[in-house]
mmCIF file of C-alpha atoms in Angstrom:
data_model
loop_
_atom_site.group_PDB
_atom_site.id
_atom_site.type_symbol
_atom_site.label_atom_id
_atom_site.label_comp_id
_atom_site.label_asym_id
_atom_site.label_seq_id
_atom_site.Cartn_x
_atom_site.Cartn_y
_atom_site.Cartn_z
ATOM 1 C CA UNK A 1 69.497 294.185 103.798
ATOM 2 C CA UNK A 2 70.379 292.780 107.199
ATOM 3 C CA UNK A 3 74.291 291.072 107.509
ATOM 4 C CA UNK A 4 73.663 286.591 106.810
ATOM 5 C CA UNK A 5 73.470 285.944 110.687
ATOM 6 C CA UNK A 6 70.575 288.401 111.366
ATOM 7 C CA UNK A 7 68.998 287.083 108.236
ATOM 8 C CA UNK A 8 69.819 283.546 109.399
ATOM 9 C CA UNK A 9 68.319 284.237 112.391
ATOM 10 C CA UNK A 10 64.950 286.198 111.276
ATOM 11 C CA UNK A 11 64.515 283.016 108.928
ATOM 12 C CA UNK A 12 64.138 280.278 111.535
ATOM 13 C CA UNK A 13 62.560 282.815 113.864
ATOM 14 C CA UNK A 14 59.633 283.716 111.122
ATOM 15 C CA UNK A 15 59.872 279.210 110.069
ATOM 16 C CA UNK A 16 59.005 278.766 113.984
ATOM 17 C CA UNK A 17 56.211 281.123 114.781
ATOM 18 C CA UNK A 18 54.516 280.425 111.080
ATOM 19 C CA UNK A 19 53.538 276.952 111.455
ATOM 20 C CA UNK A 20 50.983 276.633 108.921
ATOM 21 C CA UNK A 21 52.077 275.672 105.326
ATOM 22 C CA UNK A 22 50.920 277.993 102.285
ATOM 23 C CA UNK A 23 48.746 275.812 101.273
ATOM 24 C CA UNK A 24 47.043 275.755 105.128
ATOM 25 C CA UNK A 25 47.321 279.778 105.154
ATOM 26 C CA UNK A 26 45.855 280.280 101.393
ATOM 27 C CA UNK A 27 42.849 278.238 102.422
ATOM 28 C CA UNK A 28 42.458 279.802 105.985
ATOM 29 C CA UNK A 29 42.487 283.430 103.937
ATOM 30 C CA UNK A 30 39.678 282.403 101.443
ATOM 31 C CA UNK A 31 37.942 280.569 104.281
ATOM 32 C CA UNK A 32 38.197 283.634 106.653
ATOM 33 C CA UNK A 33 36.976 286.036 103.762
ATOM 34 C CA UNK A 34 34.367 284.054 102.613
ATOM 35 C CA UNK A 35 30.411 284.787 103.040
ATOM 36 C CA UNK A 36 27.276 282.820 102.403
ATOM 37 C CA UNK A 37 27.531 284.428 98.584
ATOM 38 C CA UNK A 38 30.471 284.399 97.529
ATOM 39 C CA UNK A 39 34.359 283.391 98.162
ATOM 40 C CA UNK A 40 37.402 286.163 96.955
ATOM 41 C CA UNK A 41 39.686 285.482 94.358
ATOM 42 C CA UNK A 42 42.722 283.791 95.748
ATOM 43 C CA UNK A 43 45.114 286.643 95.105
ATOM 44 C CA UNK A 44 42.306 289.283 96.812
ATOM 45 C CA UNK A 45 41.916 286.966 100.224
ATOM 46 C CA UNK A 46 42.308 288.123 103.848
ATOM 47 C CA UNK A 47 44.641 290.700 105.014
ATOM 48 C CA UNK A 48 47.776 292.554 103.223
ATOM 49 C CA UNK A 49 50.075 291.213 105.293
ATOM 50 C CA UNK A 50 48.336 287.812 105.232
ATOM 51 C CA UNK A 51 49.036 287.769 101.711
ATOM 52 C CA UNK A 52 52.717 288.683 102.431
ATOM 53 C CA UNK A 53 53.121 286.193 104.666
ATOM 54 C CA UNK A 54 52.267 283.725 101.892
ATOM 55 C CA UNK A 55 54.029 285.242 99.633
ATOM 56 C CA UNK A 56 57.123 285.099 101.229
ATOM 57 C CA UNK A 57 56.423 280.625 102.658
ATOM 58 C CA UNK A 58 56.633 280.354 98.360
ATOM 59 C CA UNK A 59 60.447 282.182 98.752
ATOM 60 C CA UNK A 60 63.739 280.628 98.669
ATOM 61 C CA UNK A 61 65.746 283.106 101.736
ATOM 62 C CA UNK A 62 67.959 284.659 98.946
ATOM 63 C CA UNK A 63 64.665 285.842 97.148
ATOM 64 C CA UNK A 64 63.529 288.248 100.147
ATOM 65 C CA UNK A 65 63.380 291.489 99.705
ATOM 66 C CA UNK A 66 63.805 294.298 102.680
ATOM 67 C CA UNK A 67 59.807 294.921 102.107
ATOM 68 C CA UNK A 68 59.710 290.418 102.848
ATOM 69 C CA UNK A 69 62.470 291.276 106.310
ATOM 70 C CA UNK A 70 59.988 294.167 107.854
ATOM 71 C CA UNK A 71 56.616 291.587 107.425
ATOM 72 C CA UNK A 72 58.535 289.158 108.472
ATOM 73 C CA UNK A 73 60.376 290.914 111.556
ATOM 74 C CA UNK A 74 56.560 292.133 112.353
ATOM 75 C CA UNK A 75 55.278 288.647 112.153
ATOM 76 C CA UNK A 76 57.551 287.667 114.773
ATOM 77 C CA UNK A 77 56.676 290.332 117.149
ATOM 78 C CA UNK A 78 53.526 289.796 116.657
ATOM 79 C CA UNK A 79 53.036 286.255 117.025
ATOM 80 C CA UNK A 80 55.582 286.226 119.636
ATOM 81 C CA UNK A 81 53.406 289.158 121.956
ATOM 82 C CA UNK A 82 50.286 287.245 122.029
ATOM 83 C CA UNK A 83 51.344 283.927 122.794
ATOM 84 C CA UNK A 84 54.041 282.446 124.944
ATOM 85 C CA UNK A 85 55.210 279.440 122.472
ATOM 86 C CA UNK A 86 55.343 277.117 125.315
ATOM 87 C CA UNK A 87 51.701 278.047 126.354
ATOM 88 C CA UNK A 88 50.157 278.077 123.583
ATOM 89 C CA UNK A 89 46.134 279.822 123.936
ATOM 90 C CA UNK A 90 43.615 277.098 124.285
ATOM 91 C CA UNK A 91 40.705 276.570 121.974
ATOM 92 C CA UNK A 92 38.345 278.587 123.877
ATOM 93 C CA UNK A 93 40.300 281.556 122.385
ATOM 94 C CA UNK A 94 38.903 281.288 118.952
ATOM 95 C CA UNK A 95 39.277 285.424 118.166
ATOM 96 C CA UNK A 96 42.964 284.871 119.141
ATOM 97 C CA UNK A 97 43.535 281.824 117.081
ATOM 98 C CA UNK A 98 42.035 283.187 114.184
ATOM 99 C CA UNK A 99 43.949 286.637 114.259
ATOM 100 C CA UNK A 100 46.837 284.784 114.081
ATOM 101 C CA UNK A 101 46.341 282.162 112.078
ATOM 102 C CA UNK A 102 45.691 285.133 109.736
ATOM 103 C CA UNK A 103 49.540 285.784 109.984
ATOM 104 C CA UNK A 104 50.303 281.880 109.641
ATOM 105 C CA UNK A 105 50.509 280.794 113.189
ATOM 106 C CA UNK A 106 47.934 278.146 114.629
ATOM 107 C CA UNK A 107 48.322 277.865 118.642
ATOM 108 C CA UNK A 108 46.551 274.346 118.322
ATOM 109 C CA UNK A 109 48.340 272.681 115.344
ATOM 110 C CA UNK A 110 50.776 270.516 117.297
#
C-alpha cells in the first residue's frame, strides 16, 4: 500500500478525473454493451476495468485494495493523456467521449 498522503492524493486525483456517479457509469456500461437483442447482465457490462472503476466509486478509501490503487493510478493517466481538464474534447469527438466515459470520465458533463 502507498504511505496516507500518496493515497490522499491518488483519491482526489481518481474523484476529479471520474466525474460520472456509479449509477451514471453502470448505465453507460449496459448502454455501451447493449445490441438490438439483448442487454448484459449488470455484473458482465463493458470493460474489466470499467467494472473496476465502479467497483471501487461503491468504496469507502480505507476499503481499497493495491489491485483498486493500480486501476485507479491507470485511470488517472489515462484520463489525464487524452484530455487537458481545462479543454475538455468537444462533442464532435464522440469515439473519445465514449472511451472514456467507459473509465468514468465525461468531457461534456459540466
Amino acid at each position: 500500500m502507498t504511505d496516507a498522503l500518496e493515497l490522499d492524493a491518488l483519491w482526489e486525483d481518481f474523484h476529479r478525473v471520474v466525474n460520472m456517479t456509479s449509477q451514471e457509469l453502470a448505465a453507460w456500461l449496459r448502454v455501451r454493451d447493449a445490441d438490438e437483442n439483448a442487454e448484459p447482465l449488470p455484473e458482465e457490462a463493458g470493460t474489466p476495468t470499467g467494472q473496476h472503476v465502479l467497483a471501487i466509486l461503491q468504496k469507502r478509501r480505507t476499503d481499497l485494495t493495491d489491485d483498486d490503487l493500480r486501476v485507479m493510478h491507470r485511470v488517472v493517466d489515462t484520463v489525464t493523456a487524452q484530455t487537458d481538464l481545462e479543454n475538455e474534447p468537444d462533442a464532435d469527438d464522440t469515439r473519445l467521449r465514449h472511451r472514456l466515459m467507459t473509465v468514468g470520465h465525461d468531457p461534456l458533463k459540466p
